[in-house]
Each structure stands twice: as C-alpha cells, then as structure tokens.
Short mmCIF file of C-alpha atoms and ligand atoms in Angstrom, two decimals:
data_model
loop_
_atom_site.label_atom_id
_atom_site.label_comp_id
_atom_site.label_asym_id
_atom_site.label_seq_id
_atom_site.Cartn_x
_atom_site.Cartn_y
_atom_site.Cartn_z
CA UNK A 1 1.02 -13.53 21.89
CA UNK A 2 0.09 -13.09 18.18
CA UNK A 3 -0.25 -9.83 16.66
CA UNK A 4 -3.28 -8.01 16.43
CA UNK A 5 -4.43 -5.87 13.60
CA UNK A 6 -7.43 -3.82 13.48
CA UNK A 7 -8.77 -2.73 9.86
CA UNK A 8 -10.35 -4.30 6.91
CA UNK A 9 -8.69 -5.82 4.03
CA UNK A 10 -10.31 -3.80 1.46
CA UNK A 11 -8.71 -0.90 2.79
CA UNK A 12 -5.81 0.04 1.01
CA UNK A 13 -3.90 0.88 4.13
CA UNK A 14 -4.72 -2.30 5.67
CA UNK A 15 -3.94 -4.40 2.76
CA UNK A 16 -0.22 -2.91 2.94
CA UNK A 17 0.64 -3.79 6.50
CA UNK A 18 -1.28 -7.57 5.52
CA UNK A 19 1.04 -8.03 2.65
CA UNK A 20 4.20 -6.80 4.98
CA UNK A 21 3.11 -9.66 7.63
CA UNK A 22 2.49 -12.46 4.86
CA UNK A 23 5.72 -11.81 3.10
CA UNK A 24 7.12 -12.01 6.58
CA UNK A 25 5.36 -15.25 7.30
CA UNK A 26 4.07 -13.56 10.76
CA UNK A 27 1.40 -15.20 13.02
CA UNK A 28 -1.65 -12.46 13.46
CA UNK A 29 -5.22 -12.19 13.77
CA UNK A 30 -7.00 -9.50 11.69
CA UNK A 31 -9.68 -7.98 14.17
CA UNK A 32 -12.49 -6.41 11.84
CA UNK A 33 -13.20 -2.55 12.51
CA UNK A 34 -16.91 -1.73 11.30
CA UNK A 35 -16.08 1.95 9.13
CA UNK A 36 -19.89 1.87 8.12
CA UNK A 37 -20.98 1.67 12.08
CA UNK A 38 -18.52 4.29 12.60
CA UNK A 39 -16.18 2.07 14.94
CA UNK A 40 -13.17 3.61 14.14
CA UNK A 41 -14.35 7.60 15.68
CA UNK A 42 -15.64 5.73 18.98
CA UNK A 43 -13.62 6.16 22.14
CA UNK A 44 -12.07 2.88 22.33
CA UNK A 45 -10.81 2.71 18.91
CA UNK A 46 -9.62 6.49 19.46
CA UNK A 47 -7.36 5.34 22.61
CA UNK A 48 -5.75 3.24 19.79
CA UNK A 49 -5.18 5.92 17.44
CA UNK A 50 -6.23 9.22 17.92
CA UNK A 51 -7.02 10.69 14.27
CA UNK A 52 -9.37 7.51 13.61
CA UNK A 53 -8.31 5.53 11.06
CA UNK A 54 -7.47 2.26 10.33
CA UNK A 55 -5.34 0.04 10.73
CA UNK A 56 -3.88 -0.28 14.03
CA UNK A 57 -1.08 -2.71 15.17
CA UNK A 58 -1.11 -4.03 18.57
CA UNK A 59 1.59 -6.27 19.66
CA UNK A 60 1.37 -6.81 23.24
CA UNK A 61 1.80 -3.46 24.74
CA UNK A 62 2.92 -1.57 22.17
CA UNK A 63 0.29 0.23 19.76
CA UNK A 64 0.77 1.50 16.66
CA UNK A 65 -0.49 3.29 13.65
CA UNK A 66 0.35 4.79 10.33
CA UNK A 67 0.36 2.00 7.67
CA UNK A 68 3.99 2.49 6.54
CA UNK A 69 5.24 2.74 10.47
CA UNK A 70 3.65 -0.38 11.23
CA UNK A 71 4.70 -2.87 8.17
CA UNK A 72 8.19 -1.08 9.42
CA UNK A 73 8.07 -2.15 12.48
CA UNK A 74 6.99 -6.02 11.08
CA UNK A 75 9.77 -5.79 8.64
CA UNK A 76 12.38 -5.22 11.59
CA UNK A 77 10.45 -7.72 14.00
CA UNK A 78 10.68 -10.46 11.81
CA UNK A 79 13.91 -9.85 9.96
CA UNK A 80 14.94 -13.35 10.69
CA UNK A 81 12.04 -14.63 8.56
CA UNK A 82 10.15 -14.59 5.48
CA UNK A 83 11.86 -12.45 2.91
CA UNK A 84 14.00 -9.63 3.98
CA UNK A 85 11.98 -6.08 2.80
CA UNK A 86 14.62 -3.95 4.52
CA UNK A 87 18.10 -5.08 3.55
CA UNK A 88 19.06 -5.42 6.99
CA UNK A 89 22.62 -6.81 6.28
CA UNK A 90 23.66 -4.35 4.07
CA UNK A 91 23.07 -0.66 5.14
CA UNK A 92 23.39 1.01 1.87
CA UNK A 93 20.90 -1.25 0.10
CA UNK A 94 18.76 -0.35 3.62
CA UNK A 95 19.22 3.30 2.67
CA UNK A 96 18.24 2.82 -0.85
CA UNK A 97 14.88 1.14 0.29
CA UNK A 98 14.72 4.18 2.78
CA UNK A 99 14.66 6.51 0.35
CA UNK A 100 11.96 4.69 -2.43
CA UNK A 101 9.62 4.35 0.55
CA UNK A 102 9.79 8.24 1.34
CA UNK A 103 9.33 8.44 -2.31
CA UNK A 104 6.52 6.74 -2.63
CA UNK A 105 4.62 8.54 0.46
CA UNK A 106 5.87 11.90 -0.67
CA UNK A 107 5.59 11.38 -4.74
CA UNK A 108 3.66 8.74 -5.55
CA UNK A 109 0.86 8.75 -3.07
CA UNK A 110 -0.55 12.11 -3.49
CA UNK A 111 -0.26 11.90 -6.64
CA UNK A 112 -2.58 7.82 -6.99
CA UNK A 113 -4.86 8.29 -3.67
CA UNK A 114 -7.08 11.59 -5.00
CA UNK A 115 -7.30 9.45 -8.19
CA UNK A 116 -8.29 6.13 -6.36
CA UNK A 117 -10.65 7.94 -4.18
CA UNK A 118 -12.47 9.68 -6.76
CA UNK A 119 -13.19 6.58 -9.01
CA UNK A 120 -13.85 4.49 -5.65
CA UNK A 121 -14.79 6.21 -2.98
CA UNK A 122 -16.63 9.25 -4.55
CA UNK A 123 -19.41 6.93 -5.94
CA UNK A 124 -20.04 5.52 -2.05
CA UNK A 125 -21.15 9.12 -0.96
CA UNK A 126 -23.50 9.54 -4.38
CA UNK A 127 -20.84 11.63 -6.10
CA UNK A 128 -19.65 11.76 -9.55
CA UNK A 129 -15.90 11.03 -10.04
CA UNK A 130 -14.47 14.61 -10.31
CA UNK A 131 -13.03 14.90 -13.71
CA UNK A 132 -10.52 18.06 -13.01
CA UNK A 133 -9.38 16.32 -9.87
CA UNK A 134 -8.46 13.29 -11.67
CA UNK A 135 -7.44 14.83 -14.81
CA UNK A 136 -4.71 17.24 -12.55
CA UNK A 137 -3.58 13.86 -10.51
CA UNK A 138 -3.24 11.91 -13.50
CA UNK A 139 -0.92 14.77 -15.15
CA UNK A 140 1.04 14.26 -12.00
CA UNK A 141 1.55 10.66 -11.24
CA UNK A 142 2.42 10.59 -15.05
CA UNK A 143 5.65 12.96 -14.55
CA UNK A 144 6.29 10.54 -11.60
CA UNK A 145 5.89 7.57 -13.12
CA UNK A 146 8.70 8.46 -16.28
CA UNK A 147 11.00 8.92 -13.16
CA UNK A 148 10.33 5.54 -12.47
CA UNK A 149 10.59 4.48 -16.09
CA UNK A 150 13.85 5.70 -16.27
CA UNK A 151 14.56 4.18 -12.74
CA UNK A 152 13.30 0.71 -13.55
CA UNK A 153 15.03 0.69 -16.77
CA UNK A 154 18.36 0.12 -14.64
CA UNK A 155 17.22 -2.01 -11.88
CA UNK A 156 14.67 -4.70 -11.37
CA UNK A 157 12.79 -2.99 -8.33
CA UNK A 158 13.09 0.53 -7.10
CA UNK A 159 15.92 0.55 -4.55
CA UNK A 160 17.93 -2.28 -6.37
CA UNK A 161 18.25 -5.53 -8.11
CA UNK A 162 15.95 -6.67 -4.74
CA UNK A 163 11.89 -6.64 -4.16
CA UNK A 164 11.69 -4.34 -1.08
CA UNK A 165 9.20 -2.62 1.40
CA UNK A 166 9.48 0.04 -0.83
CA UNK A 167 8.24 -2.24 -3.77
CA UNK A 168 5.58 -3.34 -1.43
CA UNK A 169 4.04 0.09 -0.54
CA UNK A 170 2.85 0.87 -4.03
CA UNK A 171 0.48 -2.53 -4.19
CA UNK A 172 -2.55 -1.41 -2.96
CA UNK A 173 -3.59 1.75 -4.48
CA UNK A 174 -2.10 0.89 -7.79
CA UNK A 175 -4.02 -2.17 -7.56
CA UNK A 176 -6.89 -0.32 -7.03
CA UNK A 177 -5.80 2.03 -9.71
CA UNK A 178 -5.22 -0.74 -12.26
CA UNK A 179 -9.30 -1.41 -12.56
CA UNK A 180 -10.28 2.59 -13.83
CA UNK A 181 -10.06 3.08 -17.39
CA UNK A 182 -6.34 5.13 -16.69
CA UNK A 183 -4.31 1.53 -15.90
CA UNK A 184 -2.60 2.88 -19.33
CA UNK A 185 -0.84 5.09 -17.36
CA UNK A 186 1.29 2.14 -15.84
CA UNK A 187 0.72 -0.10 -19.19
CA UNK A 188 1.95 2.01 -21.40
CA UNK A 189 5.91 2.11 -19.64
CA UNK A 190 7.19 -0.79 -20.30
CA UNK A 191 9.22 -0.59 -17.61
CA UNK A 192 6.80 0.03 -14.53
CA UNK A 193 4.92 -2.38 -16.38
CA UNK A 194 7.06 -5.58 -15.87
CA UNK A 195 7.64 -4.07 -12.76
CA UNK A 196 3.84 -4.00 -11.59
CA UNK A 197 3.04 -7.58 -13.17
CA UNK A 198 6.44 -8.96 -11.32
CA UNK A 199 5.55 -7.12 -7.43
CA UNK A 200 1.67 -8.18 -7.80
CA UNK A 201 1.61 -11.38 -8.59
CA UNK A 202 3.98 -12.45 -5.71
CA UNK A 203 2.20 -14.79 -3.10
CA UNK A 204 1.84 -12.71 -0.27
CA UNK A 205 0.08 -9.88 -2.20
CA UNK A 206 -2.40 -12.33 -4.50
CA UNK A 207 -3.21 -13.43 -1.19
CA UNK A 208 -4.37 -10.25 0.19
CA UNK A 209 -5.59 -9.20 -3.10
CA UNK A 210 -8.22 -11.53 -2.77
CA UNK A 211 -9.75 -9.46 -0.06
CA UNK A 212 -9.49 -6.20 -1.57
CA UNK A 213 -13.33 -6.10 -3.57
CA UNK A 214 -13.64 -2.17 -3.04
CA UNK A 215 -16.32 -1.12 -5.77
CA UNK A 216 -17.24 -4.47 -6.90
CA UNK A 217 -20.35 -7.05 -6.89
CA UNK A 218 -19.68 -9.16 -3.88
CA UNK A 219 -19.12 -12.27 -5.34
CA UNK A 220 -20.33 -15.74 -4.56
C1 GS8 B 301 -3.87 6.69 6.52
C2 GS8 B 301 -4.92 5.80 7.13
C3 GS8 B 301 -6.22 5.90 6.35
O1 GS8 B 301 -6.39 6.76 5.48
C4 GS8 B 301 -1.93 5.16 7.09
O2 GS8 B 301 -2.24 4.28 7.92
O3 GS8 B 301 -1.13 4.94 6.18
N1 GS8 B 301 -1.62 7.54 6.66
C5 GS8 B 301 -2.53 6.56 7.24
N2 GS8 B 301 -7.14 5.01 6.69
C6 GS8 B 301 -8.42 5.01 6.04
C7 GS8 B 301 -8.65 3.73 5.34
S1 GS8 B 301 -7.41 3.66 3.99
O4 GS8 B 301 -7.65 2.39 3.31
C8 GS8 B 301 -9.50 5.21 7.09
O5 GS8 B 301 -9.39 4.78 8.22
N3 GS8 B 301 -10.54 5.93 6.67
C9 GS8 B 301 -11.66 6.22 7.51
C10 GS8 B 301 -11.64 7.63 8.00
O6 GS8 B 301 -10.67 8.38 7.75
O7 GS8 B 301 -12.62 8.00 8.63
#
C-alpha cells in the first residue's frame, strides 16, 4: 500500500517530507488538507496528530508527524533506493548528518521561520511585516549563517563531501526566504551561496518547488 501524506505543498513543512520521498523515488499519494476550512483542528485530522498541523505520514498502520521525523523515517524505509540522505553504510558520516539536522532545527530554523512568516504569512492575516521581529531574526540567522560559511568553505554540503537530509531540511524556508528583499543574506557568502544554488536546483526539490506559490499570483 502506497504512502499517504496529508498536507499541502506550499507548506514549507510539507514540501520537506515531498522532497525526502522524491529523492527517495517513493510511491505516495499527497491527500490535500483544507488549512483555510480549518481541516487540520477537526477531530479526524486531530486523531492523526494531536497539535494540528500538517503534514501527516500514514503508512499502513503506522502514523506519523513532525516534518523532520517523518522524511526520517522515508530516508530509513527506502535506504535501498533513490539517493542515500542518511549515510547508512558508514556510521560516522550518519552521525555527521545527525548532527547538521539538529543544527538546522535548533539554529537555523528559529532563526529563518519568524522571518519567513512575517514577510509571508503576516500579510494573510492583514498585518504589516514586523520590522523589529525581522530585523532581530535577521541579526541572528546572519551569525549562523558565517558558521556555515566557514563550514562550507571545507566541505561541499554540511555533514561532508555528500548532499544529505541535513542538506535537504534547509530547502523550503530558505526558498521561501530567497524571494524577500534579505536573499543577500545567503548571496552575499559565497560559500552558502554555491551551496544553496547546488541543493536547490537538484530534481527532486525543482520538482516540489513548483508547488510551493505561497504569496504569489496564481499563475496560469
Ligand atoms: C511544524 C508543523 C507546522 O508548523 C513539523 O512538521 O515540522 N514542527 C512541525 N505546520 C504548519 C504548516 S508549515 O508549513 C501548520 O500546520 N500550520 C497550521 C496551524 O498550525 O494551524
């Protein structure tokens, strides 16, 4: 039975665990959750996962949620196919992607969400983008980004010489990121640069790309 994941693919969490499963070649079916209807705080989506957010693996029995968990789980499913995210054959590469990934959800990702949310997000619920909350994120994800710098200078990808999961979970909110006026933050280290144009233009993530129009004119 194929795997089933509910979410959208303009959502940034949703668009991570879709990249995971292309790069893996997977079979699934993406099963739409309507935010604007409020699907996702009804009781049947809540049996899924209880704080109400999207996306949501199901693979037979077994349901799961937490963006990062779940593209884990794929990455160890399929290890056998696709290209290997985890380093599965080599344990201290495996640790090496371990820790980028906890990097990213500890460093970078509190740092880039308030940022993305502001300039996309905000504007949905007829706010203005906060300037002091951007301006205090950008300061951060700045000091985190000349670790990376550095990091990058010495290796291709974050954990090693290797595209990784840990690569991968970065895409979609600096993709997101890359269309406000701050991209220079990334453009302007030449490093994380190469490093952004090399992990987005990769197959699997132009693919889901496609789907991610968050902010823009729908186009025809
Ligand atoms: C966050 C899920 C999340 O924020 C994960 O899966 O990584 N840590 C979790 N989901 C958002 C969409 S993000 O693109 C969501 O469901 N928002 C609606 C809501 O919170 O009501």
């Amino acid at each position: 039975m194929a795997l089933k994941l509910h979410g959208v693919a303009m959502s940034t969490c949703t668009a991570r665990v879709l990249t995971c499963l292309h790069e893996k070649e997977a079979e699934f079916e993406l099963v739409p959750v309507d935010l604007f209807a409020g699907e996702h705080k009804q009781p049947a989506f809540l049996a899924k996962n209880p704080f109400g957010q999207i996306p949501v693996l199901e693979d037979g029995d077994l349901t799961l949620f937490e963006s990062r968990a779940i593209s884990a789980y794929v990455a160890e499913k399929f290890k056998e196919t696709g290209y290997d995210l985890i380093r599965h054959q080599n344990p201290k590469e495996a640790a090496q992607v371990k820790v980028w990934m906890e990097v990213e959800s500890q460093q970078y990702h509190p740092a880039i969400s308030p940022i993305v949310y502001q300039f996309f997000v905000a504007p949905l619920h007829g706010k203005t983008p906060d300037e002091a909350i951007i301006n205090e994120n950008l300061e951060k994800l700045g000091k985190v980004l000349d670790i990376y710098e550095e990091k990058l200078s010495g290796s291709k990808y974050l954990a090693g010489d290797f595209y990784s999961l840990a690569d991968l979970f970065h895409l979609s909110y600096t993709y997101y990121f890359m269309k406000t006026p701050r991209a220079n933050l990334i453009n302007d280290r030449p490093h994380v640069k190469a490093w952004w144009e090399d992990i987005s233009s990769r197959p699997a993530f132009v693919e889901v790309a496609s789907g991610m129009n968050f902010g823009e004119e729908k186009k025809d």
